[in-house]
Short mmCIF file of C-alpha atoms in Angstrom, two decimals:
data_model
loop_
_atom_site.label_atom_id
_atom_site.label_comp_id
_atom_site.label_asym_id
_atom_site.label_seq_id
_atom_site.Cartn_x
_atom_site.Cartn_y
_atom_site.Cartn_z
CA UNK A 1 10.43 -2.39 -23.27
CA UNK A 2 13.67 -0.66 -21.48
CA UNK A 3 11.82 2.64 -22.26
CA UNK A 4 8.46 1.53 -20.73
CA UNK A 5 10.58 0.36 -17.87
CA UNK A 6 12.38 3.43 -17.37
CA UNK A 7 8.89 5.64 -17.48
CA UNK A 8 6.91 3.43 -15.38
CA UNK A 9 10.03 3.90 -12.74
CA UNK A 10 10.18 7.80 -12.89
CA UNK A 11 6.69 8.00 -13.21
CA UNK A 12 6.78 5.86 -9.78
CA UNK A 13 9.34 7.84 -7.61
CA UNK A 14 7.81 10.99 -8.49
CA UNK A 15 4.16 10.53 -8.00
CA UNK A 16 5.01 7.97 -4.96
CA UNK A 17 7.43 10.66 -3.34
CA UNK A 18 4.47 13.63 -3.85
CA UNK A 19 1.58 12.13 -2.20
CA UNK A 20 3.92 10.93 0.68
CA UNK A 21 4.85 14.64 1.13
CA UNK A 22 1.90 15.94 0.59
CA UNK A 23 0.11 13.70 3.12
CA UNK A 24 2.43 15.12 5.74
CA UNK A 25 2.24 19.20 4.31
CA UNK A 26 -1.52 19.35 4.83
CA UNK A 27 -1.03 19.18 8.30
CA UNK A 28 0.63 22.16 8.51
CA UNK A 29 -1.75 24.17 6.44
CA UNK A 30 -3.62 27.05 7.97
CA UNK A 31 -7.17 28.23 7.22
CA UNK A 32 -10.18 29.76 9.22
CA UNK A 33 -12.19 26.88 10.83
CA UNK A 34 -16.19 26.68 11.45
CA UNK A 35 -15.51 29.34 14.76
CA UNK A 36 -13.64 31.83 12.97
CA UNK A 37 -10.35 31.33 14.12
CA UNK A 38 -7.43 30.53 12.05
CA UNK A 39 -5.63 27.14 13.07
CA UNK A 40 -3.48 24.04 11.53
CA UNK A 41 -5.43 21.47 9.09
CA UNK A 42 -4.59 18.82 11.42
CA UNK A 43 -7.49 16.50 10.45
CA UNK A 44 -5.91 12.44 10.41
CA UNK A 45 -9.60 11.34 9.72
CA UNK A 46 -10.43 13.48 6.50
CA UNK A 47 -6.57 12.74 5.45
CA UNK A 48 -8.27 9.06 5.39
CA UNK A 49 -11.15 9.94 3.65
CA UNK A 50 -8.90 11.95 0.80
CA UNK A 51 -6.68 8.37 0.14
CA UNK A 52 -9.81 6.63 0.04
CA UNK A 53 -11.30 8.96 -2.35
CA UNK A 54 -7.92 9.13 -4.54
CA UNK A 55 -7.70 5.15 -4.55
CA UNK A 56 -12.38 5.64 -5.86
CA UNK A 57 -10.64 7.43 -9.06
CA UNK A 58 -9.01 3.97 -10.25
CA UNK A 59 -12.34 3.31 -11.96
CA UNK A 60 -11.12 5.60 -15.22
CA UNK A 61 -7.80 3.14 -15.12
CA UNK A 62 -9.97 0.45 -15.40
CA UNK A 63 -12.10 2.19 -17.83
CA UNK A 64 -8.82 2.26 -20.05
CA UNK A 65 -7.73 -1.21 -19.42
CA UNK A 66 -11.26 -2.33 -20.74
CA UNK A 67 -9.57 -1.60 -23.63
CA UNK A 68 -6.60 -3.69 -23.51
CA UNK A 69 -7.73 -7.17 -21.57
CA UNK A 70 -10.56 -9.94 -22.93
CA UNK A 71 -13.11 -10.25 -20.27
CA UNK A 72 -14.75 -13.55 -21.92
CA UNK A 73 -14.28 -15.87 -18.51
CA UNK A 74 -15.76 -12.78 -16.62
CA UNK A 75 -19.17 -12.23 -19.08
CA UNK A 76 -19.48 -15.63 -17.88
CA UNK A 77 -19.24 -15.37 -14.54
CA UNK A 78 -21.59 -16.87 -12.20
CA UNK A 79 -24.45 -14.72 -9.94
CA UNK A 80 -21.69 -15.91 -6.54
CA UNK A 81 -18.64 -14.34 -8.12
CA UNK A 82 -20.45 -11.14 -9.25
CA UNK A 83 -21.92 -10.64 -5.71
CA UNK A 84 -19.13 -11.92 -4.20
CA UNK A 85 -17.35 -8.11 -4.70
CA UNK A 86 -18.74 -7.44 -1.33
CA UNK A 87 -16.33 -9.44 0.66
CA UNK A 88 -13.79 -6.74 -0.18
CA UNK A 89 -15.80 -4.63 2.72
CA UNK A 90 -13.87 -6.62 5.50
CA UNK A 91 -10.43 -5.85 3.81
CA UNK A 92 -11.47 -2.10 3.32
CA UNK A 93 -12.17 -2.32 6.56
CA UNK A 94 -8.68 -3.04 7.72
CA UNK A 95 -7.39 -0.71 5.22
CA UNK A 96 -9.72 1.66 7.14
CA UNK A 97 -8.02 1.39 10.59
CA UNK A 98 -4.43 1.26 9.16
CA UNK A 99 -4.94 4.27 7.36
CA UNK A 100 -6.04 6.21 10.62
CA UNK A 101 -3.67 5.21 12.51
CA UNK A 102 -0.68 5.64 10.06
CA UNK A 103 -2.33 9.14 9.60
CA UNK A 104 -2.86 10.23 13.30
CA UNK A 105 0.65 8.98 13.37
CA UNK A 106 1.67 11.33 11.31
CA UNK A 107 0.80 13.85 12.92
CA UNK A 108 3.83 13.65 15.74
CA UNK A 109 6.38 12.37 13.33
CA UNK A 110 8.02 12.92 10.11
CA UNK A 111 7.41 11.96 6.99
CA UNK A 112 10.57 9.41 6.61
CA UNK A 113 9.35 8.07 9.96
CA UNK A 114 6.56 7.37 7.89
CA UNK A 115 7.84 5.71 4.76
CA UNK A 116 10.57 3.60 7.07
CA UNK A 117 8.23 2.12 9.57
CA UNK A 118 6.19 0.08 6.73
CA UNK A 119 8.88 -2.40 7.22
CA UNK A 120 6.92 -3.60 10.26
CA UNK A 121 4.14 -4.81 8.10
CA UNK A 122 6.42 -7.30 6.93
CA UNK A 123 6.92 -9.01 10.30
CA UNK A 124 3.02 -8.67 11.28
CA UNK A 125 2.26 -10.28 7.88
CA UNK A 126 4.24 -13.34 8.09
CA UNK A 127 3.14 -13.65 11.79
CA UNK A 128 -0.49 -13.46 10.00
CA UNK A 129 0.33 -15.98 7.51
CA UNK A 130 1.71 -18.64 9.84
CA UNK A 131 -1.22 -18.40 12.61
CA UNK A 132 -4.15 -18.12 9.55
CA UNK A 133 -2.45 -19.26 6.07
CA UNK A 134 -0.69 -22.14 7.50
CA UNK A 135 2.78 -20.43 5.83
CA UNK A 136 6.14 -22.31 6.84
CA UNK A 137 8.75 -20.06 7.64
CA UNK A 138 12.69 -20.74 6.77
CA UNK A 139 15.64 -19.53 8.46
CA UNK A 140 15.94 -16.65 5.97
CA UNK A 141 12.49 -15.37 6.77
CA UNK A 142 13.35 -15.30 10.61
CA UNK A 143 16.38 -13.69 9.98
CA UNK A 144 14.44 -11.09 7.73
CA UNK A 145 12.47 -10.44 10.41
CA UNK A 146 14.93 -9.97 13.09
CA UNK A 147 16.78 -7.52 10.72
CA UNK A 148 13.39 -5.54 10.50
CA UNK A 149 12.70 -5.50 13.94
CA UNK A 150 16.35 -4.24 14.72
CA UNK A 151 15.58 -1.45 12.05
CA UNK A 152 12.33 -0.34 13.36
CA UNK A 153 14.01 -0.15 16.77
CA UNK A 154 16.99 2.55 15.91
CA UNK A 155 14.51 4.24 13.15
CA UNK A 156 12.32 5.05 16.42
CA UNK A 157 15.14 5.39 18.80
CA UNK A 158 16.58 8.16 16.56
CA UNK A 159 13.01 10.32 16.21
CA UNK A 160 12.93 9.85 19.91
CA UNK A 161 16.14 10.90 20.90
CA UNK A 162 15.90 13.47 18.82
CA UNK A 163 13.06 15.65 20.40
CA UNK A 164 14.20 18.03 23.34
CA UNK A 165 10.82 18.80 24.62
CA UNK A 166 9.82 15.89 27.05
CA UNK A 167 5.92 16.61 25.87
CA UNK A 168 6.20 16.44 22.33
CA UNK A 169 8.58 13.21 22.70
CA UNK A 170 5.76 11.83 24.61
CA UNK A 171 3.17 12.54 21.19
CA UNK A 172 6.06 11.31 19.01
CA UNK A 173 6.38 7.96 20.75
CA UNK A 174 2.56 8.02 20.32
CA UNK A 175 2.89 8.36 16.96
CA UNK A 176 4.94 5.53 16.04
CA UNK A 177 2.90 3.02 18.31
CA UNK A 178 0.11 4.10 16.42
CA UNK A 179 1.92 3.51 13.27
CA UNK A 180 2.83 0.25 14.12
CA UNK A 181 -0.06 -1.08 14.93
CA UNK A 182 -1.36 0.64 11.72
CA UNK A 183 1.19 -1.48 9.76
CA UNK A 184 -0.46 -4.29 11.86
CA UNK A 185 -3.76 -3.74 10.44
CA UNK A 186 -2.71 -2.97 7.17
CA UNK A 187 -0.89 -7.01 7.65
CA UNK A 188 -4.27 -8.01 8.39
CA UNK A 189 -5.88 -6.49 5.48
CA UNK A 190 -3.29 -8.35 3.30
CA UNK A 191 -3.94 -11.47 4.81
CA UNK A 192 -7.82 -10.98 4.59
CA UNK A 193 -7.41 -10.11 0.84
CA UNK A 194 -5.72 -13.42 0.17
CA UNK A 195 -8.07 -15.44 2.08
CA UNK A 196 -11.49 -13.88 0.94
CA UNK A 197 -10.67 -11.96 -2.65
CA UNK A 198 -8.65 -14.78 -4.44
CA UNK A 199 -11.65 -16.15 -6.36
CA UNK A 200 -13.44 -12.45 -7.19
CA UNK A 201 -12.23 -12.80 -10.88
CA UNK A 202 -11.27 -9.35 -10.90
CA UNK A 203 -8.46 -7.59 -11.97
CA UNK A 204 -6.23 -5.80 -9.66
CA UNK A 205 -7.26 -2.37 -10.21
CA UNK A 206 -10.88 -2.65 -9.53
CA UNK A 207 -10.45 -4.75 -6.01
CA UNK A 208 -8.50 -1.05 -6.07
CA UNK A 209 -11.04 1.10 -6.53
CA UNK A 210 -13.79 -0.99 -4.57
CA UNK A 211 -11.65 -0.80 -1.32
CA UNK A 212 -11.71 3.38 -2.07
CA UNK A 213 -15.83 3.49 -2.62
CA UNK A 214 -16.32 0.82 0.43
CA UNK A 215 -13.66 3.41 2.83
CA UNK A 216 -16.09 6.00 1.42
CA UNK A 217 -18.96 4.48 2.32
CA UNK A 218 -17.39 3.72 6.21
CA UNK A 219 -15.91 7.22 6.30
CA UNK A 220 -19.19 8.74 5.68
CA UNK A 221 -21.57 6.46 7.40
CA UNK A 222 -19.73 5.49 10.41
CA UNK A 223 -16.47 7.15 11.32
CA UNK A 224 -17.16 11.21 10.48
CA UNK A 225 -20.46 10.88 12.49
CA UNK A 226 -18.58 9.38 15.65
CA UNK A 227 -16.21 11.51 15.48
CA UNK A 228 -18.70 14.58 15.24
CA UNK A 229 -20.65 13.22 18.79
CA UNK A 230 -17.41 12.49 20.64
CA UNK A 231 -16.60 15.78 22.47
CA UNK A 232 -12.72 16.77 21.39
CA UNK A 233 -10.89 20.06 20.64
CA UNK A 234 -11.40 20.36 17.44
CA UNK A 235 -14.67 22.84 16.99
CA UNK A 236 -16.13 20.76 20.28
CA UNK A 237 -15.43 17.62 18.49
CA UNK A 238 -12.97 14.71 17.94
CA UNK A 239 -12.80 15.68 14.74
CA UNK A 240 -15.55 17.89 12.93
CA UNK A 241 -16.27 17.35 9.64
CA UNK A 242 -18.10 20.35 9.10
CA UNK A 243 -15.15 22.06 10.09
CA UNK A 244 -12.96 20.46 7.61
CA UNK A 245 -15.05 21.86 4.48
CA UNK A 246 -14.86 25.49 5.85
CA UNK A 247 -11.70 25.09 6.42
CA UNK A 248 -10.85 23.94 3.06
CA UNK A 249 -13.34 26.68 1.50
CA UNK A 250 -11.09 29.35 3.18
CA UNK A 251 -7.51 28.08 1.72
CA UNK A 252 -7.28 28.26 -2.02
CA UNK A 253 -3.77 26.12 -0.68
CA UNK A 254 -5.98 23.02 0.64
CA UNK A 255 -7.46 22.90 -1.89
CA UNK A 256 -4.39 22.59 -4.51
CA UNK A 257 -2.81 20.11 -1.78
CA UNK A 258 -5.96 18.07 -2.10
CA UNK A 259 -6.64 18.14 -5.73
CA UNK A 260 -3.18 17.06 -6.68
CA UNK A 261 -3.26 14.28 -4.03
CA UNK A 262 -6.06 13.18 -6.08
CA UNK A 263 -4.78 12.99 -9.25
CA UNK A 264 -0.78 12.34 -8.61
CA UNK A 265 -2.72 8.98 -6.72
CA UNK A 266 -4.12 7.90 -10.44
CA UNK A 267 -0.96 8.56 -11.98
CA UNK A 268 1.13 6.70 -9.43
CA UNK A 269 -1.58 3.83 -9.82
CA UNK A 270 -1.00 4.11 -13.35
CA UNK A 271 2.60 3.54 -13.37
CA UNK A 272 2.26 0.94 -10.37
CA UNK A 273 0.32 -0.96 -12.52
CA UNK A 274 3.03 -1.02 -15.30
CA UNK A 275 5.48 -1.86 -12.84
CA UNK A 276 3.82 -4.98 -11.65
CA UNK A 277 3.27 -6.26 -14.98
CA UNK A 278 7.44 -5.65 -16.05
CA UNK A 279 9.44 -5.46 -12.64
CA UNK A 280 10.44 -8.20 -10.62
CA UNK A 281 10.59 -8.44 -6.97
CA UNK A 282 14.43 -6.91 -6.46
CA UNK A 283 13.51 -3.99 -9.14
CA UNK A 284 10.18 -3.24 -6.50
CA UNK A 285 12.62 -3.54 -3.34
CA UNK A 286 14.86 -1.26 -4.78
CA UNK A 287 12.05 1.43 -6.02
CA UNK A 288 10.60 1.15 -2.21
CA UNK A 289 14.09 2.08 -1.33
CA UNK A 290 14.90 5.10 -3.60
CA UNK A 291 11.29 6.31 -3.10
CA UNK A 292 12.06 6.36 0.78
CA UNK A 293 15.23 7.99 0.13
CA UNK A 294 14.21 10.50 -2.06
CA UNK A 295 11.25 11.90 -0.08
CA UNK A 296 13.82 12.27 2.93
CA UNK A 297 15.80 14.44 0.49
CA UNK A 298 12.90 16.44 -0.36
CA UNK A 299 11.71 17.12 2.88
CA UNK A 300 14.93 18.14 4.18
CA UNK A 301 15.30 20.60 1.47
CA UNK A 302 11.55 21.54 1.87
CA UNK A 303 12.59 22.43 5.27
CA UNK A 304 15.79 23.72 5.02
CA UNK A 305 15.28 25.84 1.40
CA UNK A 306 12.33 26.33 0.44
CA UNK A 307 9.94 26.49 3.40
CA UNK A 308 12.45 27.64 5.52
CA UNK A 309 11.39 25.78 8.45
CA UNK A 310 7.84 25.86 7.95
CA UNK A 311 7.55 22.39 6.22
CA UNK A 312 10.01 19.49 6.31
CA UNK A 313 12.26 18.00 8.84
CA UNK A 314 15.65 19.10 9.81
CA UNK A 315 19.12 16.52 10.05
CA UNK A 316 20.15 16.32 13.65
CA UNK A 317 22.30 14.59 15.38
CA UNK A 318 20.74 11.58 15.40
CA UNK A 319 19.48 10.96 11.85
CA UNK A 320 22.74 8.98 11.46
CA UNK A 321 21.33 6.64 13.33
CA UNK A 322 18.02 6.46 11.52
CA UNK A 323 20.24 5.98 8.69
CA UNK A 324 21.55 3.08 10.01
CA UNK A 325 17.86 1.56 10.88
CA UNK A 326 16.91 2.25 7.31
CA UNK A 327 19.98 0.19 6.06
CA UNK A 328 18.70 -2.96 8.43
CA UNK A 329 15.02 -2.45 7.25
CA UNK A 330 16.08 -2.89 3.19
CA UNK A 331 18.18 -5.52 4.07
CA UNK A 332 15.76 -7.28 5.82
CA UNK A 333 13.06 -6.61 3.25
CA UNK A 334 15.31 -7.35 0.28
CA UNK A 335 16.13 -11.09 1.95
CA UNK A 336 12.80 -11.61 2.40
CA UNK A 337 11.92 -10.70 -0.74
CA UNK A 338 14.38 -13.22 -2.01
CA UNK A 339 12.74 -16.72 -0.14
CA UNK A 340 8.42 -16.63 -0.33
CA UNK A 341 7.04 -18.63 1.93
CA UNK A 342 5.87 -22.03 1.41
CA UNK A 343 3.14 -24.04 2.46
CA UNK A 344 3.17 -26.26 6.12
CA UNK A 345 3.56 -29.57 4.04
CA UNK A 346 4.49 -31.06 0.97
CA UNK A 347 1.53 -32.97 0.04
CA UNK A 348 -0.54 -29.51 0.11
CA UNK A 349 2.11 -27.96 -1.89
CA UNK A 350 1.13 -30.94 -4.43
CA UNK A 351 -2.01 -32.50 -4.43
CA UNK A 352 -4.19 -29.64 -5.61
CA UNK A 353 -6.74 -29.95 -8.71
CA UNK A 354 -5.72 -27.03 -10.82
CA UNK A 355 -1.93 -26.80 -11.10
CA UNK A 356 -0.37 -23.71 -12.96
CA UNK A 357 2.77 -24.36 -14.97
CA UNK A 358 6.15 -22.81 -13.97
CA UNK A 359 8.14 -22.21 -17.58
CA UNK A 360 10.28 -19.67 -18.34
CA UNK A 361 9.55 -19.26 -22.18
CA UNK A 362 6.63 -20.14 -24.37
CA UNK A 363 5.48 -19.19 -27.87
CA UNK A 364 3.55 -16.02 -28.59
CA UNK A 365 0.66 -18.36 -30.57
CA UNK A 366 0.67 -20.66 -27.58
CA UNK A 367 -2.75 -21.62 -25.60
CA UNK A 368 -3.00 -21.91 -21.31
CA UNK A 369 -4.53 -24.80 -22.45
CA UNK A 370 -1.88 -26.73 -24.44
CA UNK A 371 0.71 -25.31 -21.68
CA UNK A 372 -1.38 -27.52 -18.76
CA UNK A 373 -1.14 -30.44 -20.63
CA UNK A 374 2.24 -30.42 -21.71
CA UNK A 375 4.03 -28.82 -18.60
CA UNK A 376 5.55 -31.25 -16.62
CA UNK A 377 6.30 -28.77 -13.72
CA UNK A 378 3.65 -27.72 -11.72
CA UNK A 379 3.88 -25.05 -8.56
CA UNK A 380 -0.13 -25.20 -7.08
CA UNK A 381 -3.29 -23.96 -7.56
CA UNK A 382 -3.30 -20.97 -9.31
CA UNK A 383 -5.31 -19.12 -6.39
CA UNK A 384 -4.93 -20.73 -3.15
CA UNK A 385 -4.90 -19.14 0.26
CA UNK A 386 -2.14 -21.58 1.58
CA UNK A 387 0.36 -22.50 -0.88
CA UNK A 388 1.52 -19.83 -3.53
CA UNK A 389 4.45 -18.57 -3.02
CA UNK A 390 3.55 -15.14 -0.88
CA UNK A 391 5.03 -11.36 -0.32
CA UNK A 392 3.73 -9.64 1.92
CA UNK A 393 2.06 -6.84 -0.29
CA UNK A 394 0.54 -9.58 -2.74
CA UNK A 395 -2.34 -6.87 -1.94
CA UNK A 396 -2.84 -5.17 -4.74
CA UNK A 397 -4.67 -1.90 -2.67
CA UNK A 398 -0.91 -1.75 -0.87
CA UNK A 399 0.52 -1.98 -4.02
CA UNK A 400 -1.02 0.40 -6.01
CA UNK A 401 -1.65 3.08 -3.18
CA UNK A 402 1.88 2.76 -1.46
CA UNK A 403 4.05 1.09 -3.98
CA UNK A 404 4.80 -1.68 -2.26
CA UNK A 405 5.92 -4.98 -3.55
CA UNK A 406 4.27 -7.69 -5.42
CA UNK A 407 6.51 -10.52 -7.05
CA UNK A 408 5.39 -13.94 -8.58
CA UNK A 409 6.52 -16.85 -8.93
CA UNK A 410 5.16 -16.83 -12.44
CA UNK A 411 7.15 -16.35 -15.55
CA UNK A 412 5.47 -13.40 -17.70
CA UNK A 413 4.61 -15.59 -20.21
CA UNK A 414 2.59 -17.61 -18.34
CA UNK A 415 0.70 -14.28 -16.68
CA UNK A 416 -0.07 -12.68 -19.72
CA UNK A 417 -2.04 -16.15 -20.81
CA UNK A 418 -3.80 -16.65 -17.71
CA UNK A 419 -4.54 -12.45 -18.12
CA UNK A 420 -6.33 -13.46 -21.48
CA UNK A 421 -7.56 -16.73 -20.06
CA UNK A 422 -9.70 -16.18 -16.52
CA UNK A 423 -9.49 -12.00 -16.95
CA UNK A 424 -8.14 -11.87 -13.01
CA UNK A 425 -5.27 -9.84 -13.69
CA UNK A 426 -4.31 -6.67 -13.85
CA UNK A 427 -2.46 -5.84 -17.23
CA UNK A 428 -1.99 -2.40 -19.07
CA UNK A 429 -0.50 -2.49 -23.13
#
């Protein structure tokens, strides 16, 4: 178990930390465009389109978890729940806009900027959850939240400060609205995924890897040719798709950068998926934190060793500062982490139909069945869209495409039997 553990964590931090960096590198990447001339990949809408088609190749994890999980309850679902898969088109969609904008973000700011501003999700989502859920926060919560807030604040104070040029700090403030409100809309799309995918009877991995053929599917059909028809810079466009394959047929180097995106996304969904079955909620808060740390690290020494300018970002004067902002943003997440929110009242907390038992340790040869009826503890429905206790990246698309953090209230025990029971888990052996 400790060596599972141990794997699933390395195999975490280094596949997280690489597609983080490379997101940011491509930018930077020069090739010969559709009119000849030689200029920067800087394409925040095909950046979209290559997450969404990295999260698409989840279908071969699912292929090998096949292997591992009994799908009786699912052979049996009914014609609603099978069609019902196309609900996850509205939380795609969110996933969509948060994904531009934390791209286009990008763009302007660095790549710890990056990682350190999905702290404001947190304070979106439980905004979300007590104007659509019905959540009820506690004093910790608020206090989480303040702490965030107060870290998001010196985190952008400190990339702003630290800009000479009074245009390009103009483009980085626009950056970090945009990723804001990103982290807005990616609240949303946890809060939609709660409310509309709870009763899918679906494991994890392929709500995954529907979310990355439905962002397909929008990319292609909507956003690309909207962008083509709205005049821009970029080959007379806002952004020219067209453009983007030559571009990538030119540069042996996109093409690496892209390819490995791909395929260090299905092993970090691979490990993320081991990490949610064996980690608890302080083991993800601290993984979130060393992952941010270490691609800081790496892009500093990208910038300042191996690139030698070309890639990275530099320490200045201010990056104290961000360090500080950082500090407040794990604190904040860490408490929050610690206190899941509970429903408005009592009596919904209690008077549901299905309960799910809370235990802590249960025989190996024991039934979900014979647990119900002997459990005398009983936490809520086992799905419900008001009254589990709730993290804000319950969502299993931010989990296993950002690494964010998914506790339960369950004890494993009881997981693994509802895993073999209804099949709407996500478990790999």
């Amino acid at each position: 178990m400790a060596a599972r553990v141990a794997l699933g964590v390395l195999g975490l931090l280094t596949f997280g930390t690489i597609t983080s960096l490379l997101a940011k590198i491509i930018f930077g990447v020069a090739s010969v465009g559709i009119d000849g001339q030689v200029k920067e990949f800087r394409k925040p809408l095909f950046e979209t389109f290559a997450m969404f088609y990295g999260m698409s190749f989840c279908f071969l994890l699912e292929l090998l978890q096949r292997k591992n999980l009994e799908w009786n309850a699912e052979k049996h679902a009914t014609s609603s729940q099978r069609h019902s898969v196309f609900v996850i088109w509205f939380p795609a969609a969110f996933d969509l806009i948060a994904t531009v904008c934390m791209c286009t973000g990008l763009l302007y700011t660095t790549v710890s900027v990056y990682q350190m501003l999905r702290g404001a999700m947190l304070v979106f989502t439980a905004i979300f959850s007590v104007l659509f859920l019905k959540r009820k926060l506690t004093f910790h919560h608020y206090l989480s939240i303040l702490l965030n807030i107060v870290g998001i604040s010196l985190v952008g104070l400190a990339n702003t400060l630290s800009e000479r040029d009074i245009a390009m700090r103009g483009n980085l403030v626009m950056g970090i609205v945009l990723m804001i409100f990103g982290q807005c809309a990616q609240a949303a799309q946890v809060v939609v995924e709660e409310y509309f995918c709870q009763d899918l009877n679906m494991p994890s991995i392929r709500v995954v890897t529907y979310e990355g053929l439905f962002g397909i599917a929008m990319m292609l059909l909507i956003v690309f040719p909207l962008a083509y028809f709205i005049p821009g810079q970029d080959a007379g466009s806002f952004e020219n798709i067209f453009d983007s394959f030559v571009m990538i047929e030119h540069s042996w180097m996109l093409q690496g950068i892209l390819l490995t995106d791909a395929c260090c996304m299905l092993f970090f969904n691979y490990f993320s998926m081991n990490i949610t079955k064996l980690s608890s909620s302080m083991l993800r808060t601290l993984l979130e934190t060393m992952r941010t740390m270490i691609v800081w690290i790496v892009d500093m020494i990208l910038y300042y060793f191996i690139s030698r300018g070309q890639f990275g970002e530099p320490w200045t004067e201010y990056s104290y500062l961000q360090v500080i902002g950082f500090v407040f943003l794990v604190i904040g997440t860490f408490q929050y982490s610690q206190h899941p929110t509970l429903a408005t009242s009592e009596q919904d907390w209690v008077n549901e139909e299905e309960k799910v038992p809370l235990v802590t340790h249960l025989d190996q040869n024991t039934s979900i069945d014979k647990v119900n009826e002997s459990s005398k503890v009983v936490i809520g429905p086992r799905n419900p869209p008001t009254n589990i206790p709730n993290f804000y990246s319950s969502s299993p698309s931010i989990f296993m495409r950002h690494g964010g953090f998914s506790p339960s209230l369950y004890s494993p025990e009881i997981w693994e039997l509802d895993t073999k029971h209804s099949g709407s888990s996500s478990t790999l052996e």
